[in-house]
Amino acid sequence: QRPAFGKAIAEHQAVAFHLAEMATGIEVARAMCHHAARLKQSRVRCIKEASIAKLFASQMAETVCSKAIQIHGGYGFINGFPVEKFYRDARVFQIYDGTNEVQKILISREILAGH
C-alpha cells in the first residue's frame, strides 16, 4: 500500500487493472491444473491437458510476477524481497520438469494424434 501521487498505489486504475488481470490469470491457471489433476486421478489419458496446464501456469506465473515487480517499483528488484524470489521461482517453473518448448511439442503431438 505504498503511496503514489497522493493515494495508495492500489487505488490507481492502472494498478487495479493489473491486479484484476493477475487474479484472473491465477484463477484460470489453477482451474486448468485442477482439471488435469482430476483427469489423472480418474486414470484418463491427460497428456495434452497436463501439458497445457503446465505451459499456461508457468507463463502466467512469470507474467504475474513481472507485473508484481512493476507494481512494487524498485523494491521488486531488491534481493531478498519476496517479489524478486517469486519471479526467480516462476522462471525455474518454465524449465523444471519439461521446458515450455517441450510442453508445446507434447501438446501439438496430442492434437495431431486426435487426443
The first five atom37 places (N, CA, C, CB, O) and aatype in JSON, in Angstrom:
{
  "aatype": [5, 1, 14, 0, 13, 7, 11, 0, 9, 0, 6, 8, 5, 0, 19, 0, 13, 8, 10, 0, 6, 12, 0, 16, 7, 9, 6, 19, 0, 1, 0, 12, 4, 8, 8, 0, 0, 1, 10, 11, 5, 15, 1, 19, 1, 4, 9, 11, 6, 0, 15, 9, 0, 11, 10, 13, 0, 15, 5, 12, 0, 6, 16, 19, 4, 15, 11, 0, 9, 5, 9, 8, 7, 7, 18, 7, 13, 9, 2, 7, 13, 14, 19, 6, 11, 13, 18, 1, 3, 0, 1, 19, 13, 5, 9, 18, 3, 7, 16, 2, 6, 19, 5, 11, 9, 10, 9, 15, 1, 6, 9, 10, 0, 7, 8],
  "atom_mask": [
    [1, 1, 1, 1, 1],
    [1, 1, 1, 1, 1],
    [1, 1, 1, 1, 1],
    [1, 1, 1, 1, 1],
    [1, 1, 1, 1, 1],
    [1, 1, 1, 0, 1],
    [1, 1, 1, 1, 1],
    [1, 1, 1, 1, 1],
    [1, 1, 1, 1, 1],
    [1, 1, 1, 1, 1],
    [1, 1, 1, 1, 1],
    [1, 1, 1, 1, 1],
    [1, 1, 1, 1, 1],
    [1, 1, 1, 1, 1],
    [1, 1, 1, 1, 1],
    [1, 1, 1, 1, 1],
    [1, 1, 1, 1, 1],
    [1, 1, 1, 1, 1],
    [1, 1, 1, 1, 1],
    [1, 1, 1, 1, 1],
    [1, 1, 1, 1, 1],
    [1, 1, 1, 1, 1],
    [1, 1, 1, 1, 1],
    [1, 1, 1, 1, 1],
    [1, 1, 1, 0, 1],
    [1, 1, 1, 1, 1],
    [1, 1, 1, 1, 1],
    [1, 1, 1, 1, 1],
    [1, 1, 1, 1, 1],
    [1, 1, 1, 1, 1],
    [1, 1, 1, 1, 1],
    [1, 1, 1, 1, 1],
    [1, 1, 1, 1, 1],
    [1, 1, 1, 1, 1],
    [1, 1, 1, 1, 1],
    [1, 1, 1, 1, 1],
    [1, 1, 1, 1, 1],
    [1, 1, 1, 1, 1],
    [1, 1, 1, 1, 1],
    [1, 1, 1, 1, 1],
    [1, 1, 1, 1, 1],
    [1, 1, 1, 1, 1],
    [1, 1, 1, 1, 1],
    [1, 1, 1, 1, 1],
    [1, 1, 1, 1, 1],
    [1, 1, 1, 1, 1],
    [1, 1, 1, 1, 1],
    [1, 1, 1, 1, 1],
    [1, 1, 1, 1, 1],
    [1, 1, 1, 1, 1],
    [1, 1, 1, 1, 1],
    [1, 1, 1, 1, 1],
    [1, 1, 1, 1, 1],
    [1, 1, 1, 1, 1],
    [1, 1, 1, 1, 1],
    [1, 1, 1, 1, 1],
    [1, 1, 1, 1, 1],
    [1, 1, 1, 1, 1],
    [1, 1, 1, 1, 1],
    [1, 1, 1, 1, 1],
    [1, 1, 1, 1, 1],
    [1, 1, 1, 1, 1],
    [1, 1, 1, 1, 1],
    [1, 1, 1, 1, 1],
    [1, 1, 1, 1, 1],
    [1, 1, 1, 1, 1],
    [1, 1, 1, 1, 1],
    [1, 1, 1, 1, 1],
    [1, 1, 1, 1, 1],
    [1, 1, 1, 1, 1],
    [1, 1, 1, 1, 1],
    [1, 1, 1, 1, 1],
    [1, 1, 1, 0, 1],
    [1, 1, 1, 0, 1],
    [1, 1, 1, 1, 1],
    [1, 1, 1, 0, 1],
    [1, 1, 1, 1, 1],
    [1, 1, 1, 1, 1],
    [1, 1, 1, 1, 1],
    [1, 1, 1, 0, 1],
    [1, 1, 1, 1, 1],
    [1, 1, 1, 1, 1],
    [1, 1, 1, 1, 1],
    [1, 1, 1, 1, 1],
    [1, 1, 1, 1, 1],
    [1, 1, 1, 1, 1],
    [1, 1, 1, 1, 1],
    [1, 1, 1, 1, 1],
    [1, 1, 1, 1, 1],
    [1, 1, 1, 1, 1],
    [1, 1, 1, 1, 1],
    [1, 1, 1, 1, 1],
    [1, 1, 1, 1, 1],
    [1, 1, 1, 1, 1],
    [1, 1, 1, 1, 1],
    [1, 1, 1, 1, 1],
    [1, 1, 1, 1, 1],
    [1, 1, 1, 0, 1],
    [1, 1, 1, 1, 1],
    [1, 1, 1, 1, 1],
    [1, 1, 1, 1, 1],
    [1, 1, 1, 1, 1],
    [1, 1, 1, 1, 1],
    [1, 1, 1, 1, 1],
    [1, 1, 1, 1, 1],
    [1, 1, 1, 1, 1],
    [1, 1, 1, 1, 1],
    [1, 1, 1, 1, 1],
    [1, 1, 1, 1, 1],
    [1, 1, 1, 1, 1],
    [1, 1, 1, 1, 1],
    [1, 1, 1, 1, 1],
    [1, 1, 1, 1, 1],
    [1, 1, 1, 0, 1],
    [1, 1, 1, 1, 1]
  ],
  "atom_positions": [
    [[0.81, -1.2, 0.0], [0.0, 0.0, 0.0], [0.86, 1.26, 0.0], [-0.93, 0.0, 1.19], [0.53, 2.23, 0.68]],
    [[1.95, 1.24, -0.76], [2.79, 2.42, -0.81], [2.05, 3.54, -1.54], [4.15, 2.11, -1.5], [1.3, 3.27, -2.48]],
    [[2.26, 4.78, -1.12], [1.57, 5.9, -1.77], [2.26, 6.34, -3.05], [1.48, 7.08, -0.81], [3.48, 6.21, -3.2]],
    [[1.47, 6.84, -3.98], [1.98, 7.44, -5.21], [0.98, 8.49, -5.67], [2.23, 6.35, -6.32], [-0.21, 8.2, -5.8]],
    [[1.45, 9.69, -5.9], [0.6, 10.79, -6.35], [-0.58, 11.02, -5.41], [0.1, 10.51, -7.75], [-1.7, 11.27, -5.87]],
    [[-0.33, 10.94, -4.11], [-1.33, 11.31, -3.12], [-2.33, 10.25, -2.7], [0.0, 0.0, 0.0], [-3.21, 10.53, -1.89]],
    [[-2.22, 9.04, -3.23], [-3.13, 7.98, -2.78], [-2.42, 6.64, -2.86], [-4.42, 7.97, -3.64], [-1.38, 6.5, -3.49]],
    [[-3.01, 5.65, -2.19], [-2.42, 4.31, -2.19], [-2.31, 3.81, -3.62], [-3.27, 3.32, -1.33], [-3.2, 4.04, -4.44]],
    [[-1.22, 3.14, -3.9], [-0.95, 2.7, -5.28], [-2.06, 1.8, -5.82], [0.39, 1.96, -5.34], [-2.36, 1.85, -7.02]],
    [[-2.67, 1.0, -4.97], [-3.73, 0.09, -5.41], [-5.0, 0.83, -5.84], [-4.07, -0.9, -4.3], [-5.86, 0.25, -6.5]],
    [[-5.11, 2.11, -5.47], [-6.28, 2.89, -5.85], [-6.17, 3.48, -7.25], [-6.5, 4.01, -4.85], [-7.15, 4.0, -7.79]],
    [[-5.0, 3.4, -7.85], [-4.82, 3.89, -9.22], [-5.42, 2.88, -10.2], [-3.31, 4.15, -9.54], [-5.23, 1.67, -10.04]],
    [[-6.14, 3.37, -11.2], [-6.85, 2.48, -12.12], [-5.91, 1.51, -12.83], [-7.6, 3.3, -13.14], [-6.24, 0.34, -12.98]],
    [[-4.77, 1.98, -13.28], [-3.83, 1.09, -14.0], [-3.38, -0.05, -13.11], [-2.62, 1.89, -14.5], [-3.27, -1.19, -13.57]],
    [[-3.1, 0.23, -11.85], [-2.68, -0.81, -10.92], [-3.85, -1.75, -10.63], [-2.14, -0.2, -9.6], [-3.67, -2.96, -10.55]],
    [[-5.03, -1.19, -10.46], [-6.22, -2.02, -10.22], [-6.45, -2.97, -11.39], [-7.47, -1.13, -10.0], [-6.81, -4.13, -11.18]],
    [[-6.25, -2.49, -12.61], [-6.4, -3.36, -13.79], [-5.36, -4.47, -13.77], [-6.28, -2.54, -15.08], [-5.68, -5.62, -14.06]],
    [[-4.11, -4.12, -13.42], [-3.07, -5.15, -13.31], [-3.47, -6.21, -12.29], [-1.71, -4.52, -12.91], [-3.34, -7.41, -12.54]],
    [[-3.97, -5.77, -11.13], [-4.36, -6.72, -10.08], [-5.49, -7.63, -10.56], [-4.79, -5.96, -8.81], [-5.48, -8.83, -10.29]],
    [[-6.46, -7.06, -11.27], [-7.58, -7.86, -11.79], [-7.09, -8.88, -12.81], [-8.64, -6.94, -12.42], [-7.51, -10.04, -12.79]],
    [[-6.19, -8.45, -13.71], [-5.64, -9.38, -14.71], [-4.82, -10.47, -14.04], [-4.78, -8.61, -15.72], [-4.88, -11.63, -14.45]],
    [[-4.06, -10.11, -13.03], [-3.24, -11.09, -12.31], [-4.13, -12.13, -11.63], [-2.34, -10.38, -11.27], [-3.87, -13.33, -11.72]],
    [[-5.16, -11.66, -10.94], [-6.07, -12.57, -10.24], [-6.79, -13.49, -11.22], [-7.09, -11.78, -9.41], [-6.96, -14.68, -10.96]],
    [[-7.22, -12.94, -12.35], [-7.9, -13.74, -13.37], [-6.98, -14.83, -13.91], [-8.39, -12.86, -14.51], [-7.38, -15.99, -14.02]],
    [[-5.76, -14.46, -14.25], [-4.79, -15.43, -14.76], [-4.49, -16.53, -13.77], [0.0, 0.0, 0.0], [-4.37, -17.7, -14.14]],
    [[-4.35, -16.16, -12.51], [-4.08, -17.15, -11.46], [-5.24, -18.13, -11.34], [-3.82, -16.46, -10.1], [-5.02, -19.34, -11.25]],
    [[-6.46, -17.62, -11.35], [-7.63, -18.49, -11.21], [-7.77, -19.44, -12.41], [-8.9, -17.66, -11.06], [-8.11, -20.61, -12.23]],
    [[-7.52, -18.93, -13.61], [-7.59, -19.79, -14.8], [-6.53, -20.88, -14.73], [-7.43, -18.94, -16.09], [-6.81, -22.04, -15.01]],
    [[-5.31, -20.5, -14.37], [-4.22, -21.49, -14.26], [-4.57, -22.54, -13.21], [-2.89, -20.79, -13.9], [-4.34, -23.73, -13.43]],
    [[-5.1, -22.11, -12.08], [-5.48, -23.04, -11.02], [-6.55, -24.02, -11.51], [-5.99, -22.27, -9.78], [-6.47, -25.22, -11.25]],
    [[-7.55, -23.5, -12.21], [-8.62, -24.35, -12.73], [-8.08, -25.37, -13.73], [-9.72, -23.5, -13.39], [-8.5, -26.53, -13.73]],
    [[-7.17, -24.93, -14.58], [-6.58, -25.85, -15.57], [-5.79, -26.95, -14.88], [-5.68, -25.08, -16.55], [-5.86, -28.12, -15.28]],
    [[-5.04, -26.6, -13.86], [-4.25, -27.6, -13.12], [-5.17, -28.58, -12.4], [-3.32, -26.91, -12.1], [-4.91, -29.79, -12.39]],
    [[-6.24, -28.08, -11.79], [-7.19, -28.96, -11.11], [-7.87, -29.9, -12.1], [-8.26, -28.13, -10.35], [-8.09, -31.07, -11.8]],
    [[-8.2, -29.38, -13.28], [-8.83, -30.22, -14.31], [-7.89, -31.35, -14.72], [-9.21, -29.36, -15.54], [-8.31, -32.51, -14.8]],
    [[-6.64, -31.04, -14.99], [-5.66, -32.07, -15.37], [-5.47, -33.07, -14.24], [-4.31, -31.42, -15.75], [-5.34, -34.27, -14.49]],
    [[-5.45, -32.6, -13.01], [-5.28, -33.49, -11.86], [-6.47, -34.44, -11.71], [-5.09, -32.68, -10.56], [-6.3, -35.62, -11.41]],
    [[-7.69, -33.91, -11.93], [-8.89, -34.77, -11.86], [-8.84, -35.86, -12.92], [-10.17, -33.93, -12.02], [-9.18, -37.01, -12.66]],
    [[-8.42, -35.49, -14.12], [-8.3, -36.49, -15.19], [-7.28, -37.55, -14.81], [-7.9, -35.81, -16.52], [-7.53, -38.74, -15.0]],
    [[-6.16, -37.14, -14.3], [-5.1, -38.08, -13.91], [-5.61, -39.01, -12.8], [-3.83, -37.32, -13.43], [-5.37, -40.21, -12.85]],
    [[-6.3, -38.45, -11.82], [-6.86, -39.27, -10.73], [-7.85, -40.28, -11.25], [-7.53, -38.38, -9.68], [-7.96, -41.39, -10.71]],
    [[-8.57, -39.92, -12.29], [-9.56, -40.82, -12.89], [-8.93, -41.79, -13.87], [-10.63, -40.02, -13.59], [-9.62, -42.58, -14.51]],
    [[-7.62, -41.74, -13.98], [-6.85, -42.61, -14.88], [-7.23, -42.4, -16.35], [-7.06, -44.07, -14.5], [-7.2, -43.34, -17.15]],
    [[-7.58, -41.18, -16.68], [-7.89, -40.79, -18.05], [-6.62, -40.23, -18.69], [-9.07, -39.75, -18.1], [-5.85, -39.52, -18.04]],
    [[-6.41, -40.55, -19.94], [-5.25, -40.01, -20.65], [-5.33, -38.48, -20.6], [-5.18, -40.52, -22.15], [-6.35, -37.9, -20.99]],
    [[-4.28, -37.85, -20.12], [-4.35, -36.39, -19.93], [-3.03, -35.69, -20.26], [-4.74, -36.07, -18.49], [-2.7, -34.66, -19.68]],
    [[-2.28, -36.27, -21.19], [-1.0, -35.65, -21.57], [-1.23, -34.24, -22.09], [-0.28, -36.51, -22.63], [-0.53, -33.31, -21.68]],
    [[-2.19, -34.08, -22.97], [-2.46, -32.76, -23.55], [-2.9, -31.77, -22.47], [-3.53, -32.86, -24.65], [-2.39, -30.66, -22.39]],
    [[-3.86, -32.19, -21.65], [-4.39, -31.29, -20.62], [-3.32, -30.92, -19.59], [-5.58, -31.95, -19.91], [-3.24, -29.76, -19.16]],
    [[-2.51, -31.89, -19.2], [-1.44, -31.62, -18.22], [-0.4, -30.68, -18.82], [-0.77, -32.93, -17.77], [0.09, -29.77, -18.14]],
    [[-0.05, -30.89, -20.08], [0.94, -30.03, -20.73], [0.4, -28.62, -20.93], [1.37, -30.62, -22.07], [1.12, -27.64, -20.75]],
    [[-0.86, -28.52, -21.31], [-1.49, -27.2, -21.47], [-1.5, -26.48, -20.12], [-2.93, -27.33, -22.03], [-1.19, -25.29, -20.05]],
    [[-1.88, -27.2, -19.07], [-1.92, -26.59, -17.74], [-0.54, -26.11, -17.3], [-2.48, -27.59, -16.71], [-0.4, -25.0, -16.79]],
    [[0.48, -26.93, -17.51], [1.83, -26.54, -17.09], [2.33, -25.36, -17.92], [2.8, -27.73, -17.23], [2.91, -24.42, -17.37]],
    [[2.1, -25.41, -19.22], [2.53, -24.31, -20.09], [1.85, -23.01, -19.67], [2.21, -24.64, -21.56], [2.52, -21.99, -19.46]],
    [[0.53, -23.04, -19.55], [-0.2, -21.82, -19.21], [0.17, -21.33, -17.82], [-1.71, -22.06, -19.3], [0.41, -20.14, -17.63]],
    [[0.21, -22.24, -16.85], [0.51, -21.84, -15.47], [1.91, -21.25, -15.36], [0.37, -23.03, -14.53], [2.11, -20.27, -14.64]],
    [[2.88, -21.84, -16.05], [4.24, -21.31, -15.95], [4.36, -19.95, -16.63], [5.24, -22.3, -16.58], [5.06, -19.07, -16.14]],
    [[3.69, -19.78, -17.76], [3.69, -18.47, -18.43], [2.98, -17.43, -17.58], [3.03, -18.57, -19.82], [3.43, -16.29, -17.46]],
    [[1.86, -17.83, -16.99], [1.1, -16.9, -16.16], [1.86, -16.53, -14.9], [-0.26, -17.5, -15.8], [1.81, -15.39, -14.45]],
    [[2.57, -17.49, -14.32], [3.37, -17.2, -13.12], [4.4, -16.12, -13.43], [4.06, -18.48, -12.61], [4.58, -15.2, -12.63]],
    [[5.07, -16.24, -14.56], [6.06, -15.21, -14.91], [5.39, -13.87, -15.17], [6.88, -15.65, -16.15], [5.88, -12.83, -14.74]],
    [[4.27, -13.88, -15.88], [3.55, -12.65, -16.16], [3.1, -11.96, -14.88], [2.34, -12.93, -17.06], [3.27, -10.75, -14.72]],
    [[2.51, -12.73, -13.97], [2.03, -12.18, -12.71], [3.19, -11.62, -11.89], [1.27, -13.25, -11.91], [3.08, -10.53, -11.33]],
    [[4.27, -12.36, -11.82], [5.44, -11.89, -11.06], [6.05, -10.65, -11.69], [6.49, -12.99, -10.96], [6.49, -9.75, -10.97]],
    [[6.08, -10.59, -13.0], [6.61, -9.42, -13.69], [5.75, -8.19, -13.39], [6.66, -9.66, -15.21], [6.28, -7.11, -13.14]],
    [[4.43, -8.36, -13.41], [3.54, -7.24, -13.07], [3.7, -6.84, -11.61], [2.08, -7.62, -13.36], [3.64, -5.66, -11.27]],
    [[3.89, -7.83, -10.74], [4.09, -7.53, -9.32], [5.37, -6.72, -9.11], [4.15, -8.83, -8.49], [5.39, -5.79, -8.3]],
    [[6.42, -7.07, -9.83], [7.66, -6.3, -9.75], [7.42, -4.87, -10.22], [8.78, -6.96, -10.6], [7.9, -3.92, -9.61]],
    [[6.67, -4.72, -11.3], [6.37, -3.39, -11.82], [5.58, -2.58, -10.79], [5.58, -3.48, -13.14], [5.86, -1.4, -10.58]],
    [[4.61, -3.21, -10.15], [3.79, -2.52, -9.15], [4.64, -2.11, -7.95], [2.63, -3.42, -8.69], [4.46, -1.03, -7.39]],
    [[5.57, -2.99, -7.54], [6.41, -2.7, -6.38], [7.52, -1.71, -6.68], [7.02, -3.98, -5.85], [8.17, -1.21, -5.76]],
    [[7.75, -1.42, -7.94], [8.79, -0.46, -8.3], [10.16, -1.0, -7.94], [0.0, 0.0, 0.0], [10.43, -2.19, -8.12]],
    [[11.04, -0.15, -7.44], [12.41, -0.52, -7.11], [12.51, -1.65, -6.1], [0.0, 0.0, 0.0], [13.45, -2.43, -6.14]],
    [[11.53, -1.75, -5.2], [11.56, -2.83, -4.21], [11.43, -4.2, -4.86], [10.43, -2.64, -3.2], [11.88, -5.2, -4.29]],
    [[10.84, -4.26, -6.02], [10.66, -5.53, -6.7], [11.95, -6.19, -7.13], [0.0, 0.0, 0.0], [11.99, -7.39, -7.39]],
    [[13.02, -5.4, -7.21], [14.31, -5.94, -7.65], [15.27, -6.21, -6.51], [14.94, -4.99, -8.61], [16.34, -6.79, -6.74]],
    [[14.92, -5.82, -5.31], [15.84, -5.98, -4.19], [15.96, -7.46, -3.83], [15.35, -5.16, -2.96], [14.96, -8.14, -3.59]],
    [[17.2, -7.93, -3.8], [17.46, -9.33, -3.45], [16.95, -9.58, -2.03], [18.98, -9.66, -3.56], [17.26, -8.83, -1.11]],
    [[16.18, -10.63, -1.86], [15.62, -10.96, -0.57], [14.2, -10.47, -0.39], [0.0, 0.0, 0.0], [13.5, -10.92, 0.52]],
    [[13.74, -9.55, -1.23], [12.36, -9.09, -1.18], [11.49, -10.18, -1.81], [12.18, -7.71, -1.92], [11.87, -10.72, -2.85]],
    [[10.35, -10.52, -1.23], [9.57, -11.68, -1.71], [9.26, -11.67, -3.21], [8.28, -11.74, -0.96], [9.31, -12.73, -3.84]],
    [[8.94, -10.53, -3.78], [8.56, -10.48, -5.19], [9.71, -10.94, -6.08], [8.12, -9.07, -5.59], [9.5, -11.64, -7.07]],
    [[10.92, -10.54, -5.74], [12.1, -10.93, -6.53], [12.27, -12.45, -6.52], [13.37, -10.25, -5.98], [12.58, -13.04, -7.55]],
    [[12.07, -13.06, -5.36], [12.19, -14.52, -5.25], [11.07, -15.22, -6.03], [12.17, -14.96, -3.77], [11.32, -16.23, -6.68]],
    [[9.87, -14.7, -5.96], [8.75, -15.29, -6.7], [9.05, -15.29, -8.2], [7.44, -14.52, -6.42], [8.74, -16.25, -8.9]],
    [[9.65, -14.2, -8.7], [9.97, -14.12, -10.12], [10.99, -15.19, -10.49], [10.5, -12.72, -10.48], [10.84, -15.87, -11.51]],
    [[12.03, -15.34, -9.69], [13.04, -16.37, -9.97], [12.4, -17.75, -9.96], [14.19, -16.3, -8.95], [12.7, -18.58, -10.82]],
    [[11.53, -18.0, -8.99], [10.85, -19.3, -8.91], [9.98, -19.53, -10.15], [9.99, -19.38, -7.64], [9.92, -20.65, -10.67]],
    [[9.31, -18.49, -10.61], [8.45, -18.61, -11.8], [9.28, -18.96, -13.03], [7.68, -17.3, -12.04], [8.84, -19.76, -13.86]],
    [[10.45, -18.38, -13.15], [11.32, -18.7, -14.29], [11.77, -20.16, -14.24], [12.55, -17.78, -14.31], [11.81, -20.83, -15.27]],
    [[12.1, -20.64, -13.06], [12.53, -22.04, -12.91], [11.38, -22.97, -13.29], [13.0, -22.33, -11.46], [11.62, -24.02, -13.89]],
    [[10.16, -22.61, -12.96], [8.99, -23.43, -13.26], [8.86, -23.65, -14.77], [7.72, -22.77, -12.71], [8.33, -24.68, -15.19]],
    [[9.32, -22.69, -15.58], [9.25, -22.84, -17.04], [10.3, -23.81, -17.57], [9.41, -21.49, -17.71], [10.21, -24.25, -18.71]],
    [[11.26, -24.14, -16.75], [12.36, -25.02, -17.18], [12.25, -26.4, -16.53], [13.71, -24.39, -16.83], [12.46, -27.41, -17.19]],
    [[11.91, -26.43, -15.25], [11.89, -27.65, -14.47], [10.79, -28.6, -14.96], [11.68, -27.33, -12.99], [9.7, -28.17, -15.32]],
    [[11.1, -29.88, -14.98], [10.13, -30.92, -15.32], [9.52, -30.72, -16.7], [9.02, -30.96, -14.27], [8.32, -30.92, -16.89]],
    [[10.34, -30.33, -17.66], [9.87, -30.14, -19.04], [9.72, -28.67, -19.37], [0.0, 0.0, 0.0], [8.82, -28.0, -18.86]],
    [[10.6, -28.18, -20.23], [10.54, -26.76, -20.6], [9.23, -26.45, -21.31], [11.73, -26.4, -21.5], [8.5, -27.35, -21.72]],
    [[8.95, -25.17, -21.44], [7.73, -24.77, -22.15], [7.76, -25.24, -23.6], [7.57, -23.25, -22.1], [6.71, -25.56, -24.17]],
    [[8.95, -25.29, -24.19], [9.05, -25.78, -25.56], [8.68, -27.27, -25.63], [10.48, -25.56, -26.11], [8.01, -27.69, -26.57]],
    [[9.11, -28.04, -24.65], [8.75, -29.46, -24.58], [7.24, -29.6, -24.43], [9.49, -30.17, -23.41], [6.63, -30.45, -25.07]],
    [[6.63, -28.76, -23.59], [5.18, -28.82, -23.4], [4.46, -28.53, -24.71], [4.73, -27.81, -22.31], [3.46, -29.17, -25.03]],
    [[4.97, -27.58, -25.48], [4.35, -27.25, -26.78], [4.45, -28.42, -27.75], [5.03, -26.01, -27.4], [3.51, -28.69, -28.49]],
    [[5.57, -29.12, -27.73], [5.73, -30.31, -28.59], [4.73, -31.38, -28.17], [7.18, -30.86, -28.5], [4.06, -31.97, -29.02]],
    [[4.62, -31.63, -26.87], [3.67, -32.64, -26.38], [2.23, -32.28, -26.76], [3.79, -32.79, -24.86], [1.46, -33.14, -27.19]],
    [[1.88, -31.02, -26.59], [0.53, -30.56, -26.93], [0.25, -30.77, -28.41], [0.34, -29.07, -26.56], [-0.79, -31.32, -28.78]],
    [[1.17, -30.35, -29.26], [0.94, -30.49, -30.71], [0.86, -31.95, -31.13], [2.05, -29.78, -31.5], [0.05, -32.3, -31.99]],
    [[1.68, -32.8, -30.54], [1.61, -34.24, -30.85], [0.26, -34.82, -30.47], [2.74, -35.01, -30.13], [-0.33, -35.6, -31.22]],
    [[-0.23, -34.44, -29.3], [-1.53, -34.95, -28.85], [-2.65, -34.46, -29.76], [-1.8, -34.52, -27.4], [-3.58, -35.21, -30.08]],
    [[-2.58, -33.21, -30.18], [-3.59, -32.66, -31.09], [-3.56, -33.41, -32.42], [-3.37, -31.15, -31.31], [-4.6, -33.81, -32.93]],
    [[-2.37, -33.58, -32.97], [-2.24, -34.25, -34.26], [-2.64, -35.72, -34.19], [-0.82, -34.14, -34.77], [-3.07, -36.3, -35.19]],
    [[-2.5, -36.34, -33.01], [-2.89, -37.73, -32.83], [-4.39, -37.86, -32.55], [-2.1, -38.36, -31.68], [-4.91, -38.97, -32.43]],
    [[-5.08, -36.73, -32.45], [-6.52, -36.76, -32.22], [-6.93, -36.93, -30.78], [0.0, 0.0, 0.0], [-8.06, -37.32, -30.5]],
    [[-6.04, -36.65, -29.87], [-6.36, -36.79, -28.43], [-6.77, -35.46, -27.85], [-5.17, -37.35, -27.65], [-7.08, -35.38, -26.66]]
  ]
}
